[in-house]
C-alpha positions as a Python dict, from the first residue, in 0.01 Angstrom:
ca = {
    (1, 'M'): (0, 0, 0),
    (2, 'W'): (-39, -365, -101),
    (3, 'F'): (-254, -267, -401),
    (4, 'Q'): (3, -12, -521),
    (5, 'S'): (291, -260, -483),
    (6, 'K'): (99, -518, -684),
    (7, 'V'): (26, -261, -955),
    (8, 'L'): (395, -163, -980),
    (9, 'A'): (498, -528, -1015),
    (10, 'H'): (246, -585, -1296),
    (11, 'Q'): (352, -262, -1467),
    (12, 'F'): (717, -367, -1464),
    (13, 'L'): (628, -695, -1634),
    (14, 'R'): (433, -505, -1898),
    (15, 'Y'): (728, -272, -1966),
    (16, 'L'): (945, -581, -2011),
    (17, 'D'): (686, -729, -2246),
    (18, 'W'): (685, -409, -2455),
    (19, 'F'): (1064, -416, -2476),
    (20, 'L'): (1064, -773, -2603),
    (21, 'W'): (774, -722, -2845),
    (22, 'K'): (869, -372, -2967),
    (23, 'P'): (961, -483, -3323),
    (24, 'H'): (611, -630, -3360),
    (25, 'L'): (411, -341, -3207),
    (26, 'A'): (239, -92, -3437),
    (27, 'H'): (355, 265, -3375),
    (28, 'S'): (398, 446, -3709),
    (29, 'R'): (134, 689, -3833),
    (30, 'S'): (11, 777, -4177),
    (31, 'G'): (114, 1117, -4305),
    (32, 'L'): (-206, 1127, -4509),
    (33, 'A'): (-538, 1280, -4412),
    (34, 'V'): (-695, 937, -4376),
    (35, 'E'): (-1049, 1058, -4452),
    (36, 'E'): (-935, 1209, -4786),
    (37, 'A'): (-678, 957, -4904),
    (38, 'G'): (-907, 754, -5129),
    (39, 'L'): (-883, 456, -4897),
    (40, 'V'): (-1149, 187, -4862),
    (41, 'L'): (-1361, 206, -4545),
    (42, 'L'): (-1365, -140, -4388),
    (43, 'F'): (-1556, -69, -4067),
    (44, 'A'): (-1684, 230, -3872),
    (45, 'H'): (-1856, 272, -3537),
    (46, 'S'): (-1963, 577, -3337),
    (47, 'S'): (-2055, 613, -2970),
    (48, 'T'): (-2192, 893, -2753),
    (49, 'L'): (-1942, 1008, -2490),
    (50, 'A'): (-2140, 1190, -2221),
    (51, 'R'): (-2462, 1030, -2096),
    (52, 'E'): (-2682, 1118, -1801),
    (53, 'Y'): (-2643, 873, -1514),
    (54, 'P'): (-2815, 923, -1176),
    (55, 'G'): (-2575, 1036, -904),
    (56, 'I'): (-2280, 1096, -1139),
    (57, 'D'): (-2106, 1435, -1129),
    (58, 'P'): (-2155, 1595, -1477),
    (59, 'A'): (-1800, 1733, -1451),
    (60, 'L'): (-1665, 1378, -1467),
    (61, 'Q'): (-1852, 1328, -1792),
    (62, 'S'): (-1699, 1645, -1936),
    (63, 'N'): (-1357, 1529, -1820),
    (64, 'K'): (-1409, 1197, -1993),
    (65, 'R'): (-1450, 1376, -2324),
    (66, 'I'): (-1112, 1546, -2268),
    (67, 'S'): (-940, 1216, -2188),
    (68, 'V'): (-1100, 1036, -2482),
    (69, 'S'): (-998, 1322, -2713),
    (70, 'L'): (-635, 1293, -2597),
    (71, 'A'): (-635, 918, -2654),
    (72, 'A'): (-803, 955, -2993),
    (73, 'K'): (-529, 1194, -3108),
    (74, 'R'): (-262, 940, -3008),
    (75, 'L'): (-435, 669, -3212),
    (76, 'H'): (-546, 868, -3516),
    (77, 'G'): (-368, 771, -3836),
    (78, 'L'): (-204, 461, -3687),
    (79, 'V'): (-76, 219, -3951),
    (80, 'L'): (-95, -153, -3876),
    (81, 'D'): (100, -362, -4122),
    (82, 'S'): (-2, -723, -4170),
    (83, 'G'): (99, -924, -3864),
    (84, 'Q'): (162, -622, -3640),
    (85, 'M'): (22, -599, -3287),
    (86, 'F'): (-192, -316, -3153),
    (87, 'S'): (-142, -229, -2784),
    (88, 'F'): (-375, 31, -2635),
    (89, 'W'): (-147, 149, -2353),
    (90, 'Y'): (170, 133, -2561),
    (91, 'L'): (17, 395, -2789),
    (92, 'V'): (-189, 606, -2548),
    (93, 'G'): (64, 614, -2265),
    (94, 'R'): (10, 677, -1896),
    (95, 'P'): (-315, 872, -1833),
    (96, 'S'): (-165, 1109, -1576),
    (97, 'A'): (-266, 1459, -1472),
    (98, 'R'): (78, 1579, -1583),
    (99, 'R'): (-5, 1468, -1937),
    (100, 'G'): (-338, 1653, -1931),
    (101, 'F'): (-575, 1370, -1836),
    (102, 'P'): (-833, 1510, -1587),
    (103, 'P'): (-1018, 1306, -1322),
    (104, 'G'): (-1291, 1085, -1466),
    (105, 'L'): (-1521, 808, -1355),
    (106, 'E'): (-1354, 472, -1294),
    (107, 'I'): (-1492, 150, -1149),
    (108, 'R'): (-1245, -31, -926),
    (109, 'S'): (-1334, -339, -722),
    (110, 'G'): (-1703, -269, -776),
    (111, 'Q'): (-1675, 90, -650),
    (112, 'M'): (-1709, 411, -853),
    (113, 'I'): (-1410, 640, -799),
    (114, 'S'): (-1252, 943, -965),
    (115, 'S'): (-917, 886, -1135),
    (116, 'P'): (-709, 1060, -1408),
    (117, 'G'): (-812, 924, -1746),
    (118, 'G'): (-1131, 766, -1615),
    (119, 'G'): (-1358, 679, -1906),
    (120, 'L'): (-1092, 558, -2149),
    (121, 'C'): (-1251, 214, -2145),
    (122, 'Q'): (-1501, 349, -2396),
    (123, 'V'): (-1220, 377, -2652),
    (124, 'A'): (-1108, 19, -2578),
    (125, 'N'): (-1471, -98, -2605),
    (126, 'M'): (-1501, 43, -2955),
    (127, 'L'): (-1165, -94, -3063),
    (128, 'H'): (-1264, -441, -2943),
    (129, 'W'): (-1594, -421, -3130),
    (130, 'S'): (-1407, -309, -3442),
    (131, 'A'): (-1153, -593, -3415),
    (132, 'L'): (-1435, -847, -3386),
    (133, 'N'): (-1611, -710, -3694),
    (134, 'L'): (-1286, -715, -3892),
    (135, 'G'): (-1207, -1072, -3791),
    (136, 'L'): (-877, -974, -3628),
    (137, 'E'): (-708, -1186, -3360),
    (138, 'V'): (-783, -1046, -3014),
    (139, 'V'): (-468, -1124, -2816),
    (140, 'E'): (-559, -963, -2482),
    (141, 'R'): (-893, -844, -2355),
    (142, 'H'): (-1025, -802, -2002),
    (143, 'R'): (-1398, -805, -1931),
    (144, 'H'): (-1581, -544, -1728),
    (145, 'S'): (-1725, -663, -1399),
    (146, 'W'): (-2035, -456, -1485),
    (147, 'D'): (-2195, -390, -1823),
    (148, 'L'): (-2264, -16, -1813),
    (149, 'F'): (-2394, 28, -2166),
    (150, 'P'): (-2749, 168, -2172),
    (151, 'D'): (-3019, -75, -2282),
    (152, 'Q'): (-3200, 195, -2478),
    (153, 'S'): (-3075, 237, -2838),
    (154, 'R'): (-2810, -27, -2776),
    (155, 'T'): (-2610, -121, -3088),
    (156, 'V'): (-2357, -376, -2954),
    (157, 'P'): (-2412, -711, -2777),
    (158, 'F'): (-2392, -744, -2400),
    (159, 'G'): (-2046, -828, -2264),
    (160, 'S'): (-1860, -702, -2571),
    (161, 'G'): (-1664, -432, -2387),
    (162, 'A'): (-1297, -427, -2290),
    (163, 'T'): (-1172, -272, -1966),
    (164, 'V'): (-823, -120, -1942),
    (165, 'F'): (-609, -15, -1646),
    (166, 'Y'): (-260, 129, -1698),
    (167, 'N'): (-71, -54, -1805),
    (168, 'Y'): (-109, -420, -1723),
    (169, 'R'): (-477, -452, -1815),
    (170, 'D'): (-421, -379, -2179),
    (171, 'F'): (-627, -433, -2492),
    (172, 'R'): (-429, -590, -2775),
    (173, 'F'): (-509, -735, -3114),
    (174, 'R'): (-304, -857, -3410),
    (175, 'N'): (-364, -752, -3769),
    (176, 'T'): (-442, -1089, -3924),
    (177, 'S'): (-629, -939, -4222),
    (178, 'G'): (-337, -996, -4458),
    (179, 'Q'): (-324, -628, -4557),
    (180, 'K'): (-232, -288, -4417),
    (181, 'L'): (-489, -121, -4193),
    (182, 'I'): (-514, 247, -4101),
    (183, 'L'): (-700, 357, -3789),
    (184, 'S'): (-898, 681, -3774),
    (185, 'S'): (-1023, 801, -3433),
    (186, 'I'): (-1202, 1135, -3409),
    (187, 'V'): (-1396, 1311, -3135),
    (188, 'D'): (-1660, 1550, -3268),
    (189, 'E'): (-1877, 1733, -3015),
    (190, 'N'): (-2011, 1447, -2799),
    (191, 'T'): (-1926, 1153, -3026),
    (192, 'L'): (-1626, 926, -3073),
    (193, 'T'): (-1596, 767, -3417),
    (194, 'I'): (-1358, 481, -3488),
    (195, 'R'): (-1284, 382, -3849),
    (196, 'F'): (-1057, 124, -4007),
    (197, 'L'): (-945, 184, -4364),
    (198, 'S'): (-722, 7, -4614),
    (199, 'D'): (-600, 16, -4972),
    (200, 'A'): (-846, -256, -5072),
    (201, 'P'): (-1156, -436, -4939),
    (202, 'L'): (-1109, -739, -4718),
    (203, 'S'): (-1089, -1073, -4898),
    (204, 'Y'): (-1338, -1220, -4648),
    (205, 'A'): (-1663, -1125, -4473),
    (206, 'V'): (-1735, -1120, -4099),
    (207, 'R'): (-2068, -1132, -3918),
    (208, 'V'): (-2089, -1088, -3540),
    (209, 'R'): (-2398, -1237, -3381),
    (210, 'E'): (-2524, -1249, -3022),
    (211, 'E'): (-2697, -1569, -2911),
    (212, 'D'): (-2889, -1671, -2601),
    (213, 'H'): (-2794, -1379, -2375),
    (214, 'K'): (-2942, -1396, -2025),
    (215, 'F'): (-2984, -1169, -1725),
    (216, 'Y'): (-2876, -1293, -1381),
}
């Protein structure tokens, strides 16, 4: 009961924040087929959705693909004008069963549970990695308590993920590139691909490097 009351209080504050920041939040979508519009590809990253983990119900993995697909459709074609803010939950909305989000794996207080929309953190992870590689200003990002990425064939540094929990643990970044950005998010078979495109190349270069990581 206490946990739910705390969640409702945080959610109310987030709704108020959205109301105040609405003029600055990105929400319009491109009417173009972004892959065929002759735009410049600025950054792209792909990630496998379903992986085999010991003791995890395979159905939860299948459900994650459904939830990620729903979120990807809400984000696909998003236009971010220069200076606009991206808010994950403002765009994706509540991951409820009524909206078609099935139960998926979620980690809460160190425990693995089943919850509608479980697995959406993978979308936020990829968006955070994209924002870093584009040199955009990350305004809000919450770390995972565990790093669940597999060590084998790993392509991103440790600790580079972003956890989300509706709606007060959001992932937000500001388009500080100085030009319009268009987001493409597509689920194909067992892969999520995130792309950022624009009318022209960036006027700067970004390199993300991991240094001195340690295991504890």
